[in-house]
Each structure stands twice: as structure tokens, then as C-alpha cells.
Short mmCIF file of C-alpha atoms in Angstrom, two decimals:
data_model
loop_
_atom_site.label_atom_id
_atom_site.label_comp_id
_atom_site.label_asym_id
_atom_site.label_seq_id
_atom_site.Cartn_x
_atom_site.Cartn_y
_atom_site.Cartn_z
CA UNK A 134 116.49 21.01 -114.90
CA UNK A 135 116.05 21.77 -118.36
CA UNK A 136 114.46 19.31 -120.97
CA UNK A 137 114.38 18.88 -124.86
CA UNK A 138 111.04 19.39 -125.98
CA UNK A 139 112.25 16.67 -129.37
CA UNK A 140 114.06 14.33 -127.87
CA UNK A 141 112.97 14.48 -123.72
CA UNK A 142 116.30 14.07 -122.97
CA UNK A 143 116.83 16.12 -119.50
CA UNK A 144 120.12 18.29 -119.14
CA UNK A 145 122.21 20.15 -116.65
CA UNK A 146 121.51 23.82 -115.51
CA UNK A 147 123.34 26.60 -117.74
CA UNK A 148 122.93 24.54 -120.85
CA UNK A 149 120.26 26.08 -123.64
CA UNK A 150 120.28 24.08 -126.65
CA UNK A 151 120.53 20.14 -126.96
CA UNK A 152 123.28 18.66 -128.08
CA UNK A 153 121.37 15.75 -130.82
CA UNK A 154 118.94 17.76 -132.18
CA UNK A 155 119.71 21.22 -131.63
CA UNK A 156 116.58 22.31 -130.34
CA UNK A 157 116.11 24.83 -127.29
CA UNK A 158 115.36 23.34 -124.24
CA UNK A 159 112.56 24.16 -122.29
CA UNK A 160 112.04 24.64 -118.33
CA UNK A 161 109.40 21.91 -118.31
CA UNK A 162 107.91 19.50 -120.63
CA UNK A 163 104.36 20.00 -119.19
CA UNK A 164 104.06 23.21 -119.57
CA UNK A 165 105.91 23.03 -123.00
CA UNK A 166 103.38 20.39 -124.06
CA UNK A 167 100.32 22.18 -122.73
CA UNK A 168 101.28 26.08 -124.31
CA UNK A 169 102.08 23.36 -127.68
CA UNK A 170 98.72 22.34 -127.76
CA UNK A 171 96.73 25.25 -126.49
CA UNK A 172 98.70 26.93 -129.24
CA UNK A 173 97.67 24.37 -131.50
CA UNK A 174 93.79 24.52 -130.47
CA UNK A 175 94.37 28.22 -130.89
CA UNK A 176 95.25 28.22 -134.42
CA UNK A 177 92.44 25.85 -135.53
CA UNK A 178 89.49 27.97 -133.83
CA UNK A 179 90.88 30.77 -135.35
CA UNK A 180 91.11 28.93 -138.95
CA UNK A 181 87.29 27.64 -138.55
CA UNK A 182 86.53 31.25 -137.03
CA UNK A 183 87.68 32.91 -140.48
CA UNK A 184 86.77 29.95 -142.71
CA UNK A 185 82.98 30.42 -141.06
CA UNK A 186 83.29 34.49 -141.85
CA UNK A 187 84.14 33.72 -144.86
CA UNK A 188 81.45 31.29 -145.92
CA UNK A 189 79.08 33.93 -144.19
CA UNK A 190 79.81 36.71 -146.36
CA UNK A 191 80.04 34.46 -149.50
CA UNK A 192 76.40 33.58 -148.62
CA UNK A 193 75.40 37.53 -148.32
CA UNK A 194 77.10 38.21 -151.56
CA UNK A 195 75.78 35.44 -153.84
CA UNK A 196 72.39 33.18 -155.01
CA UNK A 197 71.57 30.65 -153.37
CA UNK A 198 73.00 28.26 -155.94
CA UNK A 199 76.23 31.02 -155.72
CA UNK A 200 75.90 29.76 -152.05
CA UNK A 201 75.43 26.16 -152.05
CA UNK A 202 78.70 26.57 -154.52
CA UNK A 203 80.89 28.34 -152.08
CA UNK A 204 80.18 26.76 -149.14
CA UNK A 205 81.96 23.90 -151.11
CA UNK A 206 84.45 25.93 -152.33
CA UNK A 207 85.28 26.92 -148.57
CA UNK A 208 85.12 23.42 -147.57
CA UNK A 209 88.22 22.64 -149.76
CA UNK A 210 89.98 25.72 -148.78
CA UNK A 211 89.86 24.36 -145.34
CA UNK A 212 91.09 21.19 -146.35
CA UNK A 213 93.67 22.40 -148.20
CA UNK A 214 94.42 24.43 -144.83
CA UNK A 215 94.17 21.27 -142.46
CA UNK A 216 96.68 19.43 -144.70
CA UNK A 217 99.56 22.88 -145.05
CA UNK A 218 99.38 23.16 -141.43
CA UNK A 219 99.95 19.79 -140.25
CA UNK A 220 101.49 18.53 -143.64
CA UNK A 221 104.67 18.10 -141.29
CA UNK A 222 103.03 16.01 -138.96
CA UNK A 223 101.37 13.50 -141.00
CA UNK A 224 104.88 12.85 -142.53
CA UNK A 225 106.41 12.07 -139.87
CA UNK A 226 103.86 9.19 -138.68
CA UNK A 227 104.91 5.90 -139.29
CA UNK A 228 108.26 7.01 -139.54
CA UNK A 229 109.46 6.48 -135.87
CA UNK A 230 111.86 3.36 -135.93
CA UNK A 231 111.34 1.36 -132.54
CA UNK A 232 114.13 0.09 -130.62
CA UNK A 233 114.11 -3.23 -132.40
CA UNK A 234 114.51 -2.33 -135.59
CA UNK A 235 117.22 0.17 -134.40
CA UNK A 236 119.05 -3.46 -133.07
CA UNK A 237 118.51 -5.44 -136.24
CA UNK A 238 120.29 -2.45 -138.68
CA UNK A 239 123.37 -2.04 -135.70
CA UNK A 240 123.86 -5.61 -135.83
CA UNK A 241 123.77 -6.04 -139.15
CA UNK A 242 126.02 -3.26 -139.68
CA UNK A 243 127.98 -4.44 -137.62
CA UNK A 244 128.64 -7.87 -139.10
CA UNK A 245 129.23 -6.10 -142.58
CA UNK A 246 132.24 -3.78 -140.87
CA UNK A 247 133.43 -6.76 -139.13
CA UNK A 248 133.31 -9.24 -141.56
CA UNK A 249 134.83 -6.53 -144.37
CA UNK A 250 137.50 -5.02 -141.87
CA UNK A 251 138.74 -8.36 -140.92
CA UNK A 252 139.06 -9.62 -144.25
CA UNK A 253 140.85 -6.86 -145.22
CA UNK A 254 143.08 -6.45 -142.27
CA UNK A 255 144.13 -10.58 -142.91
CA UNK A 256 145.01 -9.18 -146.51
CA UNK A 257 146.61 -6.56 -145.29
CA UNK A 258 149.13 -9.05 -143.27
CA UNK A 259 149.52 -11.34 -145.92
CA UNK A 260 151.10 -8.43 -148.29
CA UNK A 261 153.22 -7.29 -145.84
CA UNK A 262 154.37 -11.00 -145.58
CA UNK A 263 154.72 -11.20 -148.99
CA UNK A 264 152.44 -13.92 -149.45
CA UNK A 265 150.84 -11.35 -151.88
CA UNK A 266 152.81 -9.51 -154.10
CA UNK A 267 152.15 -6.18 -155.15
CA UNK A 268 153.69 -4.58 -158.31
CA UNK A 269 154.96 -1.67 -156.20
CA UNK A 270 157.84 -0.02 -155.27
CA UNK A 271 159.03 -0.85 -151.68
CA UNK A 272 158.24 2.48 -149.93
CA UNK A 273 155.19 2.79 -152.76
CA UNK A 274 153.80 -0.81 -150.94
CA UNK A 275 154.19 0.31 -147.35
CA UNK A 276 152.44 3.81 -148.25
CA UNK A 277 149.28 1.88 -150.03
CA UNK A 278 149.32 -0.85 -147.60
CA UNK A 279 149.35 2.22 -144.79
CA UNK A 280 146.48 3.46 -145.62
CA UNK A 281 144.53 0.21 -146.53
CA UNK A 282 145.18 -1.20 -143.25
CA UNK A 283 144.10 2.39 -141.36
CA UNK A 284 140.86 2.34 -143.54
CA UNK A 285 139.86 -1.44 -142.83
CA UNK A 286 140.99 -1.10 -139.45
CA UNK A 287 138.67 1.92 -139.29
CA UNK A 288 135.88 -0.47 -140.27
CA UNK A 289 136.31 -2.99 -137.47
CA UNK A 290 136.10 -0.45 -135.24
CA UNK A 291 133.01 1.08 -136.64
CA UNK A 292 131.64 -2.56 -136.60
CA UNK A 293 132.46 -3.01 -132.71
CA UNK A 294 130.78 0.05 -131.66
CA UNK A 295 127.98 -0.70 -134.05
CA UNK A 296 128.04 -3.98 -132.07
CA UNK A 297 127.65 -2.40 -129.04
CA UNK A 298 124.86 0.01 -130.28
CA UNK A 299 122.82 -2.98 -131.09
CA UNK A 300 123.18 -4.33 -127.48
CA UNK A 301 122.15 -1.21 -125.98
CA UNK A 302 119.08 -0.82 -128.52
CA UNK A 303 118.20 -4.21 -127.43
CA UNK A 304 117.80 -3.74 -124.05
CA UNK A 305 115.98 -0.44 -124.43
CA UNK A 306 113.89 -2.68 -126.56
CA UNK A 307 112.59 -4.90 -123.84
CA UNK A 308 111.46 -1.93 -121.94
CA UNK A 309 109.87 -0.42 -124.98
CA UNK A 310 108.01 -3.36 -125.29
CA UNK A 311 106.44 -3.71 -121.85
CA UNK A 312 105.79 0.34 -122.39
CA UNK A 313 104.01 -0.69 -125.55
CA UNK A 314 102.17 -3.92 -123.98
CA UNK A 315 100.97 -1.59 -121.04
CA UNK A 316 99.97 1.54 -123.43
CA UNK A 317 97.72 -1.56 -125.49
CA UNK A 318 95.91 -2.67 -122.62
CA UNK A 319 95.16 0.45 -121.48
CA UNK A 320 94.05 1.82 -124.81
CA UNK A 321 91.60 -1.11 -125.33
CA UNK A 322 89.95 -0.91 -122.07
CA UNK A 323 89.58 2.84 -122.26
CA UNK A 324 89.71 4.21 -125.29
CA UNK A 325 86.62 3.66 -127.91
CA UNK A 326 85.35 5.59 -130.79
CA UNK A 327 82.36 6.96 -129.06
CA UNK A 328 85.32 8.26 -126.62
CA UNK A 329 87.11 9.92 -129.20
CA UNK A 330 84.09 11.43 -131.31
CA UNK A 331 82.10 12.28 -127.95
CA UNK A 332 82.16 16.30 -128.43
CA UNK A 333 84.56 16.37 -130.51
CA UNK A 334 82.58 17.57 -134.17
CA UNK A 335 80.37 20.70 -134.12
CA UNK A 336 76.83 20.45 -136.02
CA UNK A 337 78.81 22.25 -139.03
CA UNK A 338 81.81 19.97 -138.88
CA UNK A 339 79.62 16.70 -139.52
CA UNK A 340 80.40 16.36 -143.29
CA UNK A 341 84.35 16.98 -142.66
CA UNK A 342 85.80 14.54 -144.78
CA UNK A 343 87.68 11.31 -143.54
CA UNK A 344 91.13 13.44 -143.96
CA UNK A 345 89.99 16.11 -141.56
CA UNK A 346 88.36 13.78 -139.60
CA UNK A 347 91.71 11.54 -139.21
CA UNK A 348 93.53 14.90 -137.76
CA UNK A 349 91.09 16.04 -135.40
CA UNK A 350 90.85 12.07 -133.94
CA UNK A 351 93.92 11.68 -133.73
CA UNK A 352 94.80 15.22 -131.78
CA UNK A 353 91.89 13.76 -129.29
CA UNK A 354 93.46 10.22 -129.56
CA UNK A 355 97.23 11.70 -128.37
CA UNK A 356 95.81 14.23 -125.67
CA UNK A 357 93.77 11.09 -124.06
CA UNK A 358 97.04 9.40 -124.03
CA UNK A 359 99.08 12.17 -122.43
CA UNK A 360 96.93 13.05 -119.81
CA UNK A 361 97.61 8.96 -118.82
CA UNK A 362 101.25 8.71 -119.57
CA UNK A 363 104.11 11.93 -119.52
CA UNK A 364 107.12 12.13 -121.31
CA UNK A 365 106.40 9.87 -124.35
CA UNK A 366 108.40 10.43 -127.54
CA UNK A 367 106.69 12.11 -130.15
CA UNK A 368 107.40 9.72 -133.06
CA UNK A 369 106.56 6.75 -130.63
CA UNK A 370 102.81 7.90 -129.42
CA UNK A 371 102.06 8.75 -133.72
CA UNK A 372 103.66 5.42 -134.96
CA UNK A 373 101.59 4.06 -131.69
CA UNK A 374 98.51 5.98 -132.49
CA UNK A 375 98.14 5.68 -136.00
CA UNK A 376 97.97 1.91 -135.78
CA UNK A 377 95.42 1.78 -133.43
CA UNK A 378 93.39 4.59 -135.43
CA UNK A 379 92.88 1.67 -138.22
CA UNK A 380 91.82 -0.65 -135.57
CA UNK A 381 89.57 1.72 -134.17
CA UNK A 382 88.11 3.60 -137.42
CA UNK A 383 89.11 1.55 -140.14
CA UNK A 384 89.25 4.26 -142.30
CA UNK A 385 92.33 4.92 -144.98
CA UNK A 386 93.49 8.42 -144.11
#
């Protein structure tokens, strides 16, 4: 069956593309995953690789002063390279909205249509009662009042199915909750800095700075996480990951 690599929502055979986000689906979200970050690792060996060659030729070229200056010259190109390539990502983090907070906007929304719909719906009545009177012609009055009614009857319904949203987000949130309580307990028993950093920095990668440090932890911090539990949304595991990265590192990104 295929999946959606965005939103892991699983489809019927015969369809390509998913319906919410418009992405292609994929065969399996394993395998999707694993070419994603092989690709990934990939692209950064090959960015160090060239970064390295560069530095290398900088140093055959120049002084040693000449050399001591480009090395740090090819240290900020590689920043600036670690920040265009996953500028995406780290915009993204933070910005997942859980399953509770999802609830609390539906149900407010929902008492804003309601409470605006009805109101206007009772008004509605009362002018076609003539409690209110309108300074319009008779088939003017029905015409306006038409159209009023359609539009704040438009909002109670909007306010009923928000309504109902906000029930359904609500459940989902008890289960994301337990997910989350689970995820915690596992995290703190298992994974610890010296986990993270073990291997992880080469001898010329020790004075990366704290932002290319923070990207390269946290790529380590989401793979230990995956290989423990599948199918986890994206925006979840980085709003997830991100908060535990302070409690781990305490470092400002």
C-alpha cells in the first residue's frame, strides 16, 4: 500500500499523489526514510570532501599566515553551507502544533461561529417579524435578509464542524500524549550526550561551532529515535527533539 512520505497517511493501490499535501507517495516509508537519509549523509561527505580540497589547495597556494586565514575563511563557507542546505529544516522546528493546541483553536473557533451565527440568525428572525424594522423596500428586505441569514447560517455550521474538529483533536491528543510520555522515558534512560557525540565529530570537525554542532546532534538525535520508533511525524520528532536538545546540551542554537 502506498504511503505519504509528509503526512504518513497510508492510501489505496492505483493512487500516486496525496490528497492533503500533494506529495507523491512512496512504496514504503522505510525505505523512503533510509534512501532520505543516506541521501542526506551523502550530500554532507561530499560538502566536507570539497570544503577539505579546498582548504588543501588554499594551503599549497598561500603563506602560512595566507593559510591560517583561509582555513577560517573555509570554515565560514561551510557554515554558510550547513545553514542554505538545511535552512528549511531549522524553520520548520518548533513549528509543529500538537494535538492540543489543534483542540483549544477548534473550540474556540468554534464558540466564535456559534456564538456570532446564532446571534445573527435570532436577528435575522426578529426582522422578518418585524420586531426590527428595516428602511427597505419589501422585496429589497427579503433579498438583504436572504443573504444575511445564508451567511450567518453559514457560520453556525462552520462552528459545529469546528466543534467536532476539536473533539476529534482531543482524543488524538490523549494518545499523543502517552506517545510523548513513552518517547520521554525512553529518551532519558537511553539517550545521553556522550551517546550522541560518541563518533560523531572527526579530529578536524572539533572547533565546528555550536550552529553546526546543533545540526549534526540533532541528525544523530532523530536517527537514534527512528531506529526505536517508525512512522513518527516529521514536525512531531523536531518539535520533540529540539526540546530535549536544550535539556541535553544547553546550548542556544
Amino acid at each position: 500500500m502506498p504511503w505519504c512520505p509528509k503526512c504518513k497517511n497510508e492510501y489505496y493501490e492505483g493512487i500516486k499523489v496525496c490528497a492533503d499535501c500533494g506529495c507523491e507517495l512512496v512504496d514504503s516509508l522505510e525505505e523512503w526514510e533510509k534512501a532520505e537519509r543516506e541521501a542526506r549523509e551523502a550530500a554532507e561527505r561530499e560538502q566536507i570532501a570539497a570544503l577539505r580540497e579546498m582548504m588543501r589547495e588554499e594551503g599549497e597556494e598561500n603563506a602560512d599566515t595566507a593559510e591560517t586565514e583561509g582555513s577560517a575563511d573555509a570554515a565560514e563557507e561551510e557554515e554558510r553551507a550547513e545553514e542554505t542546505g538545511r535552512a528549511s529544516g531549522k524553520e520548520t522546528r518548533g513549528v509543529y502544533r500538537n494535538y492540543e493546541e489543534k483542540a483549544a483553536d477548534n473550540k474556540s473557533s468554534a464558540y466564535t461561529l456559534l456564538v456570532v451565527g446564532l446571534a445573527g440568525l435570532v436577528v435575522i428572525i426578529l426582522c422578518f417579524c418585524d420586531v426590527i424594522k428595516l428602511p427597505f423596500s419589501e422585496s429589497s428586505r427579503f433579498m438583504i435578509l436572504g443573504v444575511m441569514g445564508a451567511m450567518f447560517l453559514f457560520f453556525v455550521v462552520m462552528g459545529v464542524v469546528s466543534m467536532k474538529n476539536a473533539g476529534k483533536y482531543a482524543k488524538k491528543a490523549e494518545s499523543e500524549k502517552e506517545l510523548t510520555k513513552e518517547l520521554e522515558k525512553w529518551f532519558v534512560e537511553y539517550v545521553t550526550k556522550d551517546k550522541i557525540d560518541e563518533g560523531l565529530f572527526a579530529e578536524e570537525e572539533a572547533d565546528f561551532s555550536d550552529e553546526q554542532k546543533y545540526f549534526k546532534r540533532f541528525d544523530r538525535m532523530k536517527e537514534l529515535l527512528s531506529e526505536r520508533f517508525l512512522n513518527l511525524d516529521e514536525g512531531y520528532v523536531d518539535r520533540f527533539l529540539d526540546k530535549h536538545y536544550q535539556d541535553i546540551f544547553g546550548e542556544n542554537k
